[in-house]
Coordinates of C-alpha atoms and ligand atoms in Angstrom, one line a residue:
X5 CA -0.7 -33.9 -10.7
X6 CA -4.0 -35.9 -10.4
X7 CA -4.7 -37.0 -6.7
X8 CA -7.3 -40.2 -6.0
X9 CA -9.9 -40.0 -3.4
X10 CA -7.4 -42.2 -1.2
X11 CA -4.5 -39.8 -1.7
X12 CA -6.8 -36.9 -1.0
X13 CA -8.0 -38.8 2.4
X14 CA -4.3 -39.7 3.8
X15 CA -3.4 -35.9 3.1
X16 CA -6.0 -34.7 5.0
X17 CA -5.4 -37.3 7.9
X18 CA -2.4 -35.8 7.4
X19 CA -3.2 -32.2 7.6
X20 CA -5.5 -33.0 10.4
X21 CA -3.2 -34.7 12.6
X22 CA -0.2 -31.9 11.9
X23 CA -2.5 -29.1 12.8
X24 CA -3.4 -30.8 16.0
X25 CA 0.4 -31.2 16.9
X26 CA 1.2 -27.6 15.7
X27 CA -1.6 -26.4 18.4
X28 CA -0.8 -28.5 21.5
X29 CA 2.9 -27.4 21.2
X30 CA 1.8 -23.6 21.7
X31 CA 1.9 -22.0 25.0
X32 CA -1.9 -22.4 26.2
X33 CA -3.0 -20.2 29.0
X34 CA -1.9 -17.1 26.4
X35 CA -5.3 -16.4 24.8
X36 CA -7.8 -17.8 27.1
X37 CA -11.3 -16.1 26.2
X38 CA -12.5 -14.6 29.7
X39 CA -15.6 -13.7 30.7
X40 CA -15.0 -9.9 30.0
X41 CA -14.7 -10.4 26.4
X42 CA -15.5 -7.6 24.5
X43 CA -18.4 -8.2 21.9
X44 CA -16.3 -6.8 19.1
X45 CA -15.8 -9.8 16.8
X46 CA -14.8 -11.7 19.8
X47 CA -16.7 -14.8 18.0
X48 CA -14.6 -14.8 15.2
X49 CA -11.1 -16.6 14.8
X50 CA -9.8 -19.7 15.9
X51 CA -10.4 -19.6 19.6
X52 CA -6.9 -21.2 19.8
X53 CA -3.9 -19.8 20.6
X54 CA -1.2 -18.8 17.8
X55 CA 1.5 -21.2 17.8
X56 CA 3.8 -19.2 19.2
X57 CA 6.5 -19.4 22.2
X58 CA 5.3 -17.3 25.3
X59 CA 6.2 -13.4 25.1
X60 CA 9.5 -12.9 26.4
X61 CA 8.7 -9.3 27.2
X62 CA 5.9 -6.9 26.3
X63 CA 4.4 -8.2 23.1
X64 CA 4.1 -5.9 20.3
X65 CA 2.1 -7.3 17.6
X66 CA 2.2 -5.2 13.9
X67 CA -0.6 -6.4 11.6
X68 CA 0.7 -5.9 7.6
X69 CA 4.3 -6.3 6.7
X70 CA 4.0 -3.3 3.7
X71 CA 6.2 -0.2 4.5
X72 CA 4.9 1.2 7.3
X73 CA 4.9 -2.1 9.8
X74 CA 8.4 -3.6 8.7
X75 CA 9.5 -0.4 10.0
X76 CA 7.3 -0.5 12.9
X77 CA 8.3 -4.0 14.0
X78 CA 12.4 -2.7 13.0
X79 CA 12.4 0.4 15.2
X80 CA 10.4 -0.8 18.1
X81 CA 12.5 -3.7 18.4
X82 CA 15.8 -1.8 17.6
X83 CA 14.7 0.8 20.9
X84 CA 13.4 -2.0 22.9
X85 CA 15.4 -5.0 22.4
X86 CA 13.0 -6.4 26.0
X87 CA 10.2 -6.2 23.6
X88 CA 9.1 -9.5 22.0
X89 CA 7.6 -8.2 18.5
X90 CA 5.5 -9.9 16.2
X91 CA 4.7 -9.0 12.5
X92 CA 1.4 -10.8 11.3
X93 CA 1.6 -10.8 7.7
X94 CA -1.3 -12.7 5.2
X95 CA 1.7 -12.8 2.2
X96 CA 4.3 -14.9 2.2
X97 CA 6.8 -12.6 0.4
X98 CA 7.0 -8.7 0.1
X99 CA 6.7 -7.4 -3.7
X100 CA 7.2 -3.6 -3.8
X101 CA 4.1 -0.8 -5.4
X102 CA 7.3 1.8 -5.7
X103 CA 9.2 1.0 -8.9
X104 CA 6.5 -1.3 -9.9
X105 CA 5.5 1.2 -13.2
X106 CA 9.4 0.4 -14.3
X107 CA 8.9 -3.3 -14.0
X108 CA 5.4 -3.6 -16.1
X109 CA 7.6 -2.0 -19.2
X110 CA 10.3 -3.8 -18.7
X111 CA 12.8 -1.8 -16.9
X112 CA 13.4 -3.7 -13.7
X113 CA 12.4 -7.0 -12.9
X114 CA 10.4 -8.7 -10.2
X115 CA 13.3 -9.7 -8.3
X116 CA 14.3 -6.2 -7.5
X117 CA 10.5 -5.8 -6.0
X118 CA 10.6 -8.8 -4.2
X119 CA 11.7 -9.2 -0.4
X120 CA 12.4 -12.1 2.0
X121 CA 10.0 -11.4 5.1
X122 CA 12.5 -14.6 6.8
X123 CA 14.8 -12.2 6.3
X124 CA 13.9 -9.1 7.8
X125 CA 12.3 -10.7 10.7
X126 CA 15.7 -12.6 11.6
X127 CA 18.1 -10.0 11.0
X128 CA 15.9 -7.7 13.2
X129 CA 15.2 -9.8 15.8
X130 CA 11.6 -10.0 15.4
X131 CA 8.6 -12.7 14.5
X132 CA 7.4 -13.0 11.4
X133 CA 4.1 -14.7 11.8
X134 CA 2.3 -15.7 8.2
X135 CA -1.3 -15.5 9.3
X136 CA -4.5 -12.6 8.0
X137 CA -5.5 -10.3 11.3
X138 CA -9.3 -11.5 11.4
X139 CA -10.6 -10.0 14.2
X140 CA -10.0 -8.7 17.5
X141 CA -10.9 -8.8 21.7
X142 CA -10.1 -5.3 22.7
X143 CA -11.1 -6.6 26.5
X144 CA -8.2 -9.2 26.8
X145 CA -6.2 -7.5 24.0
X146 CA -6.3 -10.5 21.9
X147 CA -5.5 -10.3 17.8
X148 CA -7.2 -13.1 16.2
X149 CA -5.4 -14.8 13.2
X150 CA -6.4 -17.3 10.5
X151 CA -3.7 -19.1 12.6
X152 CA -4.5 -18.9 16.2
X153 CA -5.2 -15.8 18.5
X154 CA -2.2 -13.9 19.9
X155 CA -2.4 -11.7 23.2
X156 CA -1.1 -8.0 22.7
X157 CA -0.1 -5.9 25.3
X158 CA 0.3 -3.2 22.0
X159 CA -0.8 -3.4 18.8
X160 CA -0.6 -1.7 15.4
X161 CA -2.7 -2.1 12.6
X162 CA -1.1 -0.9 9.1
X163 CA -3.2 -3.1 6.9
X164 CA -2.2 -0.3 3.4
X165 CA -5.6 0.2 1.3
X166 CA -8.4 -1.4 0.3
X167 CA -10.0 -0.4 -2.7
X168 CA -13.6 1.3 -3.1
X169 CA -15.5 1.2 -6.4
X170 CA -18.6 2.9 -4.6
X171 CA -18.0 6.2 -6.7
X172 CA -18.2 4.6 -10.1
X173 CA -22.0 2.7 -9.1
X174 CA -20.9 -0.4 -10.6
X175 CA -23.1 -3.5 -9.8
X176 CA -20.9 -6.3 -8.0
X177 CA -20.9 -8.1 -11.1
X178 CA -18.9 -5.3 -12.5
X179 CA -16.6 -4.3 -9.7
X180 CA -15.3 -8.1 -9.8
X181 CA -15.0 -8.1 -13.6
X182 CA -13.1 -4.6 -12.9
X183 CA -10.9 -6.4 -10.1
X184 CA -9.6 -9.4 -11.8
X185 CA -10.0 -8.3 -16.0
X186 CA -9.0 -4.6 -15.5
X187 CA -7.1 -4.7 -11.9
X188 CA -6.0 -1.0 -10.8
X189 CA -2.5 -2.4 -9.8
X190 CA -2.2 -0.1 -6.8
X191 CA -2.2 -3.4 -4.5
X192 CA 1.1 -5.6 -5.5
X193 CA 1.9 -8.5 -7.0
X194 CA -0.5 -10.1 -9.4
X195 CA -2.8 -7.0 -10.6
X196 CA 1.0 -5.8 -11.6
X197 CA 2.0 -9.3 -13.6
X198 CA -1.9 -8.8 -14.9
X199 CA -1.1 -5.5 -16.2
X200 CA 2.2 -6.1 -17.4
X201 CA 0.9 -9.2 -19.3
X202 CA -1.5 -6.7 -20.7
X203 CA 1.1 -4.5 -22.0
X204 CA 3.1 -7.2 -23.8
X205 CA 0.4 -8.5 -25.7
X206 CA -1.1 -4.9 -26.8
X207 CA -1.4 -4.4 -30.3
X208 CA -2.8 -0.8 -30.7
X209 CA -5.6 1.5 -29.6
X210 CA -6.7 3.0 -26.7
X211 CA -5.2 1.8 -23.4
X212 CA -7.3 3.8 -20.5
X213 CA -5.8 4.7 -17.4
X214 CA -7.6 6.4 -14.4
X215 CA -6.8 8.9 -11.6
X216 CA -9.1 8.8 -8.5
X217 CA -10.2 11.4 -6.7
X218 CA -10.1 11.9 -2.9
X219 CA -6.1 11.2 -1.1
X220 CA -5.8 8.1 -3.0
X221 CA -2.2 6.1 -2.9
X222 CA 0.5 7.7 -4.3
X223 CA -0.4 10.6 -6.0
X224 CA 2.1 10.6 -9.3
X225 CA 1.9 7.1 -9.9
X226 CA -0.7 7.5 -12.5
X227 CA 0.6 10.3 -14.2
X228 CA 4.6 8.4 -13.6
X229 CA 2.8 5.1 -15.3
X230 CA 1.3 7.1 -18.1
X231 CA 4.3 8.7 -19.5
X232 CA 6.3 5.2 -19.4
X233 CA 3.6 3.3 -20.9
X234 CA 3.8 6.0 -23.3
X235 CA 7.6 5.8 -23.7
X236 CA 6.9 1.6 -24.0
X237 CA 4.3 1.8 -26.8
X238 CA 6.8 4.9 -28.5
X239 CA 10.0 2.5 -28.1
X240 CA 8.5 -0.7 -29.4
X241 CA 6.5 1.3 -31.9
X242 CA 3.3 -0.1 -31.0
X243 CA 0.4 2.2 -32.4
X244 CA -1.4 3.1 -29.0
X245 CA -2.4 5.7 -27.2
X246 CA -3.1 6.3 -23.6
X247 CA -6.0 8.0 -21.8
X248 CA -5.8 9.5 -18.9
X249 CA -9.2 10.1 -17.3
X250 CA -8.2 12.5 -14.3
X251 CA -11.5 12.4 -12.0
X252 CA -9.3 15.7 -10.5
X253 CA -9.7 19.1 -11.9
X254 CA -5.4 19.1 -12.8
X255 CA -2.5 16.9 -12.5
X256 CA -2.2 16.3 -8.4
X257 CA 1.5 16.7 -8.0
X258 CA 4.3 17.9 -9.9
X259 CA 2.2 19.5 -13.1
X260 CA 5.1 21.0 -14.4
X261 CA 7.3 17.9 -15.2
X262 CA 4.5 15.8 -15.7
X263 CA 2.7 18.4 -18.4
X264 CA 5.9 18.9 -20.1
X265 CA 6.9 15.4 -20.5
X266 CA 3.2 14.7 -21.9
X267 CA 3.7 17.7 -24.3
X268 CA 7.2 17.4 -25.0
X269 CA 8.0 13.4 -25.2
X270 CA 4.4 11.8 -25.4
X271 CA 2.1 14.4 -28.0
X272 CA 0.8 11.3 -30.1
X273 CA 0.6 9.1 -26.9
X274 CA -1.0 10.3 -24.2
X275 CA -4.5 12.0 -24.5
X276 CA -5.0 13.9 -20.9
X277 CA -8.5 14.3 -19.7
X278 CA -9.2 16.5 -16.4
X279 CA -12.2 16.8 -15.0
X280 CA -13.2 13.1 -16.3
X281 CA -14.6 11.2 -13.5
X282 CA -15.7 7.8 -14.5
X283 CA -19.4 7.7 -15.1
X284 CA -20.3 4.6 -16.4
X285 CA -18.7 1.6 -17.8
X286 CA -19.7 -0.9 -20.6
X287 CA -17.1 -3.7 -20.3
X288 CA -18.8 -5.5 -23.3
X289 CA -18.4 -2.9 -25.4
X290 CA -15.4 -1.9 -24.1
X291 CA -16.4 2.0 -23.5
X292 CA -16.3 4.5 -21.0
X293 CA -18.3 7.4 -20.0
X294 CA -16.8 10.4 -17.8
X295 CA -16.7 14.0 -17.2
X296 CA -19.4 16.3 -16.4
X297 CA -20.6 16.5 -20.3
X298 CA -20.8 12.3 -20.6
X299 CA -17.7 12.3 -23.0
X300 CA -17.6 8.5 -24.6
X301 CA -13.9 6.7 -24.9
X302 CA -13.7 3.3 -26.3
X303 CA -10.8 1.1 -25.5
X304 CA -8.7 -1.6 -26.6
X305 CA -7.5 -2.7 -23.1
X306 CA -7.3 -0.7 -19.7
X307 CA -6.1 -0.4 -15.8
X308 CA -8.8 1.1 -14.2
X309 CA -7.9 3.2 -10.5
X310 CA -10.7 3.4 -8.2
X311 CA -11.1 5.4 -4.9
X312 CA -8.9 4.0 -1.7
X313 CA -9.9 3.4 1.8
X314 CA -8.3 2.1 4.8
X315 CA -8.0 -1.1 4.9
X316 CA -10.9 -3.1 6.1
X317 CA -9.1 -4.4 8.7
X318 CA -9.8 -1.5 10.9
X319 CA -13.2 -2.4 10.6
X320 CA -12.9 -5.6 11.8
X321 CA -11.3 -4.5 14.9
X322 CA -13.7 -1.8 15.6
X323 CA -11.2 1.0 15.1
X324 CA -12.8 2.9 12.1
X325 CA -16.7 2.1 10.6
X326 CA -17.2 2.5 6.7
X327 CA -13.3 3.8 6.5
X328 CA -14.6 6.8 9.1
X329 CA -12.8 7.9 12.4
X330 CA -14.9 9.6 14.9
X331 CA -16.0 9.8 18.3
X332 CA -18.2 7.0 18.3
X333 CA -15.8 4.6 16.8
X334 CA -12.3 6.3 18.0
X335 CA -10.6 9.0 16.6
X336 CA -6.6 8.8 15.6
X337 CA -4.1 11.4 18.2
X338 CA -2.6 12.8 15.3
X339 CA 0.7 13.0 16.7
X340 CA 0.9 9.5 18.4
X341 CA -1.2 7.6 15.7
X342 CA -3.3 5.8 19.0
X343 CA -6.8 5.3 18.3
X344 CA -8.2 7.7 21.3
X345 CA -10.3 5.6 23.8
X346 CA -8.6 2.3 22.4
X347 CA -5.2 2.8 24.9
X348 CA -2.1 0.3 22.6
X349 CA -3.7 0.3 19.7
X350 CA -1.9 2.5 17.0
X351 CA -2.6 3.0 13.3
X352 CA 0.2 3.7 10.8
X353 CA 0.6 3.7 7.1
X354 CA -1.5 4.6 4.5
X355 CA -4.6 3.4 6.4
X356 CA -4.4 6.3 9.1
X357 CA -7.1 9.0 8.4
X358 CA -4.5 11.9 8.4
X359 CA -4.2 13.8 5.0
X360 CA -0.2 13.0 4.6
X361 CA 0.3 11.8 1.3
X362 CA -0.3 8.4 0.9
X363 CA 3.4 6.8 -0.1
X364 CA 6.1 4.2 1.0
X365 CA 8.5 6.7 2.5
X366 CA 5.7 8.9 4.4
X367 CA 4.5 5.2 5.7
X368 CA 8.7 4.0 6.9
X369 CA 9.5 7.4 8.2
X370 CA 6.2 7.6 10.1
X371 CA 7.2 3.8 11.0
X372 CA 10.5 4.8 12.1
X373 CA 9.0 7.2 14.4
X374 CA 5.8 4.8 15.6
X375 CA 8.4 2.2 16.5
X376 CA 10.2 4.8 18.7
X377 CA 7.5 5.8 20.5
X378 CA 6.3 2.6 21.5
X379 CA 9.9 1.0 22.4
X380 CA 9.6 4.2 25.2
X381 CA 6.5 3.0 26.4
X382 CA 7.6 -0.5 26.7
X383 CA 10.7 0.9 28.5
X384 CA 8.2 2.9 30.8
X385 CA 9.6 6.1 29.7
X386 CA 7.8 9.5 28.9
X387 CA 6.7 9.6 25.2
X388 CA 9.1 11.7 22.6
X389 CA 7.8 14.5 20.7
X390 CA 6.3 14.0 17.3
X391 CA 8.5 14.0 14.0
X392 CA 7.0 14.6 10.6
X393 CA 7.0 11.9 8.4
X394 CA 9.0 12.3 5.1
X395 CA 7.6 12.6 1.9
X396 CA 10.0 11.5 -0.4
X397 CA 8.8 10.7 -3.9
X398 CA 11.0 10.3 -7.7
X399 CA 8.6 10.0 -10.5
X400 CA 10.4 7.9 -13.6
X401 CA 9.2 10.0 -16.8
X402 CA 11.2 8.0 -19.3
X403 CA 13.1 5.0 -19.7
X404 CA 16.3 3.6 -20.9
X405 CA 18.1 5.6 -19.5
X406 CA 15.5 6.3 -16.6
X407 CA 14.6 10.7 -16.3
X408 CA 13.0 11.6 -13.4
X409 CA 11.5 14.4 -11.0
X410 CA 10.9 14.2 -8.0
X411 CA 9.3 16.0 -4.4
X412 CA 10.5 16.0 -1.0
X413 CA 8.0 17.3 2.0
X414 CA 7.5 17.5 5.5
X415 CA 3.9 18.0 7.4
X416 CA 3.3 20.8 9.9
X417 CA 0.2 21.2 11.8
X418 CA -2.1 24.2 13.3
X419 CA -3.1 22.9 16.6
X420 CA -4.3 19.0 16.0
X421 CA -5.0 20.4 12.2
X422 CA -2.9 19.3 9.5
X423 CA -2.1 22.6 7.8
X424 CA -0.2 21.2 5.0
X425 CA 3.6 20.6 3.1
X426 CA 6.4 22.2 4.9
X427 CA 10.3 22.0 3.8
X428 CA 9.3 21.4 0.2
X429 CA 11.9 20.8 -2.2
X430 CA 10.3 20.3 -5.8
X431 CA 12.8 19.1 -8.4
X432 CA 10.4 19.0 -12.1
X433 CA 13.2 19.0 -14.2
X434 CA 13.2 15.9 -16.4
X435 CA 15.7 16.7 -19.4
X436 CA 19.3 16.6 -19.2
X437 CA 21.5 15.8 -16.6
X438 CA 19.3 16.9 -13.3
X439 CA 16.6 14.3 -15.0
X440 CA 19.2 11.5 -14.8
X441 CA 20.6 12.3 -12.0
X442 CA 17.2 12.1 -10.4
X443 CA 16.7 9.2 -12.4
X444 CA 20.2 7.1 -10.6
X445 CA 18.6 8.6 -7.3
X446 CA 15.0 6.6 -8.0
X447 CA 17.5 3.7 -8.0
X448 CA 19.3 4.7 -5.1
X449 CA 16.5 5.6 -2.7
X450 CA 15.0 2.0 -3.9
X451 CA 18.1 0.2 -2.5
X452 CA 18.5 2.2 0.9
X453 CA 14.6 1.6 1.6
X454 CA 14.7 -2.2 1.0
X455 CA 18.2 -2.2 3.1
X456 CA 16.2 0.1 6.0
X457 CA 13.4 -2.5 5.6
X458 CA 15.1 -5.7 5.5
X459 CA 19.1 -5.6 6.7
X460 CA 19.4 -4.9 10.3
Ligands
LIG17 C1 2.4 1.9 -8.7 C2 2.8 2.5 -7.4 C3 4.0 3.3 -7.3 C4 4.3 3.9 -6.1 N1 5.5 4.6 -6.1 C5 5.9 5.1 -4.9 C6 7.1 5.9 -4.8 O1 7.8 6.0 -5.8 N2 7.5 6.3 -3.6 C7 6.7 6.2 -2.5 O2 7.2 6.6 -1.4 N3 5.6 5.5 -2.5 C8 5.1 4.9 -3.7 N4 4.0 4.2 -3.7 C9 3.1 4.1 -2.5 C10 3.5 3.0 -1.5 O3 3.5 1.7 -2.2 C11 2.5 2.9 -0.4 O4 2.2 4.2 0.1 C12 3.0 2.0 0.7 O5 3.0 0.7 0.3 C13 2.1 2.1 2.0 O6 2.6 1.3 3.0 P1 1.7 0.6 4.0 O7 2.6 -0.2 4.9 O8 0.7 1.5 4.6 O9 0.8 -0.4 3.1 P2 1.3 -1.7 2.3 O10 2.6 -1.5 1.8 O11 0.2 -1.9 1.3 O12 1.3 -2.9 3.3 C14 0.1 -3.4 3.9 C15 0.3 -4.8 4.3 O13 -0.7 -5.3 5.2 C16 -1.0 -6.6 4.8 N5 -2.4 -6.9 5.4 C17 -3.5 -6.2 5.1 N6 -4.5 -6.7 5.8 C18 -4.0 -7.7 6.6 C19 -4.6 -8.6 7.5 N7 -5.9 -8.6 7.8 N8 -3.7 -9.5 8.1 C20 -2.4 -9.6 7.8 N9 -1.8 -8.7 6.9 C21 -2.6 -7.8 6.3 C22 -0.9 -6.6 3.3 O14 -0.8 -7.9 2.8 C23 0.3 -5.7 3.1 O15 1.5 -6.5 3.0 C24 3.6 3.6 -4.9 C25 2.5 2.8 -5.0 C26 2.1 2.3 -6.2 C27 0.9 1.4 -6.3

């Protein structure tokens, strides 16, 4: 549609004039800046208030609507019906990381990834406010929005991951040519529809894939997307070949299906580099260098995985500096997820610092539990005792019909140290009928986590 400069004036009187009206109807007198304002990014934001009606009880406010603060937001609402909860989430719908390697071949489509935030929000009783968390006024315990400030009385920040190419010493140039030619698509919605685009048009060659190092986001999803990009190229009898350039010394998490489905099923297709971090990268040439003895791989086309961090959010609001906890900064209580010396501010998800594995059922179960505990506080009650979160993880190694392993875990801890897996129950199994059934129970623990997510 081509828009005059008239047009384009009336639509911003327009815009102009509904923003005003939008901003006098909110309840004033909610977010007023005092004089104790705390210094940390209290200059930033709208300086307005959110428009928002006034808290009908104790405001909980949970920044990022991925699977840790939907269940946040559910649960502390569900225990505390009092409670007036807000979500503040910068999307406008919820697309889904698990299950995301079976869309990009074709398996499942983006329907089955996508939820209704509306939805979950009214069926559960809560807000759902559409706004990006921008900074923060510890002193008056004011969020600040892209769409007006909101007053907490607690918060929880569960922004997921950001992504750090700082290992690979790429120039910015790079690293943005990286984010938007070769996106990692660890972070949903269009980095997936980029890579599955890529996929469909792939002729032949070498397709590179990469596995971080460090407690990166879900650790079999490299290794899961490998073998069905392997199965996609086999299928459609495509002449390609995938590389897997493991930064680790060995495959992270269930070696033994993942080493025998790469043996067994994907010989000609998957090359499997340990060992291999990423050294340099030519994106002109289309050539990588990794691995202690500067090995060279060219490539066709590629989905390159950097390091993770918490999200930057936590930053912003002064919680964590350069993605570190410590005493300067605040440290997490490991059992209530409260940043110590910050009293109502929590951390959940995938951005906390503690070593749990880094997944969408560890982040709901932990939710499920962080929701809990704060309903008790808003009901002035003593706090319950910690739960583990749940690892529960199936890992698709083939397709049509879907085979699958798949891990189940719990956490236990030596005084406030995390000691490691307890309650393990490691299912590796891909052929035959424990492979499909673990394959029908991918599909099925898909369909109760949207359901705990979004149905009340
Ligand atoms: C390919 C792939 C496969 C996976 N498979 C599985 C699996 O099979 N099983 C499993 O358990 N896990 C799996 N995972 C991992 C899972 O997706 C993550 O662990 C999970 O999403 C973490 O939840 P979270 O709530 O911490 O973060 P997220 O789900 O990323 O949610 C964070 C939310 O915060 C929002 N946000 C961030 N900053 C702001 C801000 N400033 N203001 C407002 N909103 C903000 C974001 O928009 C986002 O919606 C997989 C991940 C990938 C990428």
């Amino acid at each position: 549609m081509n828009m005059n400069r008239r047009d384009a004036l009336r639509l911003g009187a327009i815009s102009v004039a509904a923003a005003a009206t939008t901003l006098t109807g909110c309840a004033y007198g909610e977010a007023k800046p005092s004089k104790k304002e705390n210094k940390t990014n209290s200059s930033v934001g709208m300086g307005t208030p959110a428009p928002l009606p006034p808290a009908t009880g104790k405001r909980v406010v949970v920044v990022g609507g991925g699977w840790s603060g939907l269940s946040v937001a559910k649960y502390t609402k569900k225990f505390a019906p009092n409670a007036d909860v807000v979500l503040v989430e910068q999307r406008t719908e919820f697309i889904s990381c698990p299950i995301s390697n079976l869309y990009l071949v074709g398996e499942v489509d983006l329907e089955f990834l996508t939820h209704d935030y509306l939805q979950a929000a009214r069926e559960n009783k809560y807000t759902y406010f559409n706004a990006t968390a921008i900074g923060i006024d510890k002193a008056n315990k004011i969020i600040k929005t892209s769409n007006g400030d909101i007053k907490y009385d607690y918060l929880v920040l569960a922004p997921g991951i950001d992504y750090d190419y700082s290992a690979w010493n790429v120039d910015t140039v790079t690293e943005q040519r990286l984010r938007s030619e070769y996106p990692a698509a660890f972070i949903p919605g269009s980095e997936h529809m980029t890579l599955k685009a890529k996929l469909e048009d792939f002729e032949g060659g070498n397709f590179i894939l990469t596995v971080p190092g460090g407690n990166y986001r879900c650790l079999p999803a490299p290794y899961e997307r490998a073998c069905l990009i392997a199965d996609y190229f086999k299928k459609n009898e495509i002449e390609g070949k995938v590389i897997l350039l493991d930064e680790n010394p060995d495959i992270t998490i269930k070696k033994e299906g993942f080493q025998s489905s790469f043996d067994e099923m994907y010989k000609d297709y998957i090359e499997y580099h340990p060992n291999s971090k990423i050294m340099s990268i030519d994106l002109d040439k289309k050539v990588v260098v990794a691995g202690e003895f500067d090995e060279e791989y060219s490539f066709e086309d590629a989905a390159f995985y950097p390091h993770v961090r918490g999200g930057k959010l936590l930053e912003v609001c002064g919680v964590a500096k350069d993605n570190v906890f410590n005493k300067k900064v605040g440290n997490i209580d490991p059992f209530t997820y409260e940043v110590i010396g910050e009293k109502d501010i929590f951390v959940s998800g995938d951005a906390r610092p503690m070593g749990y594995s880094k997944s969408g059922n560890t982040s709901n179960s932990e939710g499920h539990y962080i929701g809990k505990l704060i309903a008790q506080r808003v009901n002035g009650k003593k706090d319950i005792p910690w739960k583990s979160p749940l690892t529960v993880c199936y890992s698709a190694v083939s397709a049509r019909p879907i085979h699958a392993i798949s891990v189940r875990a719990e956490y236990e801890f030596e005084g406030k140290k995390l000691k490691g897996f307890t309650n393990v129950d490691l299912s590796q199994q891909w052929r035959g009928k424990t492979g499909l059934n673990n394959g029908k129970a991918l599909n099925e623990w898909a369909k109760g986590m949207f359901r705990d997510m979004f149905n009340a």
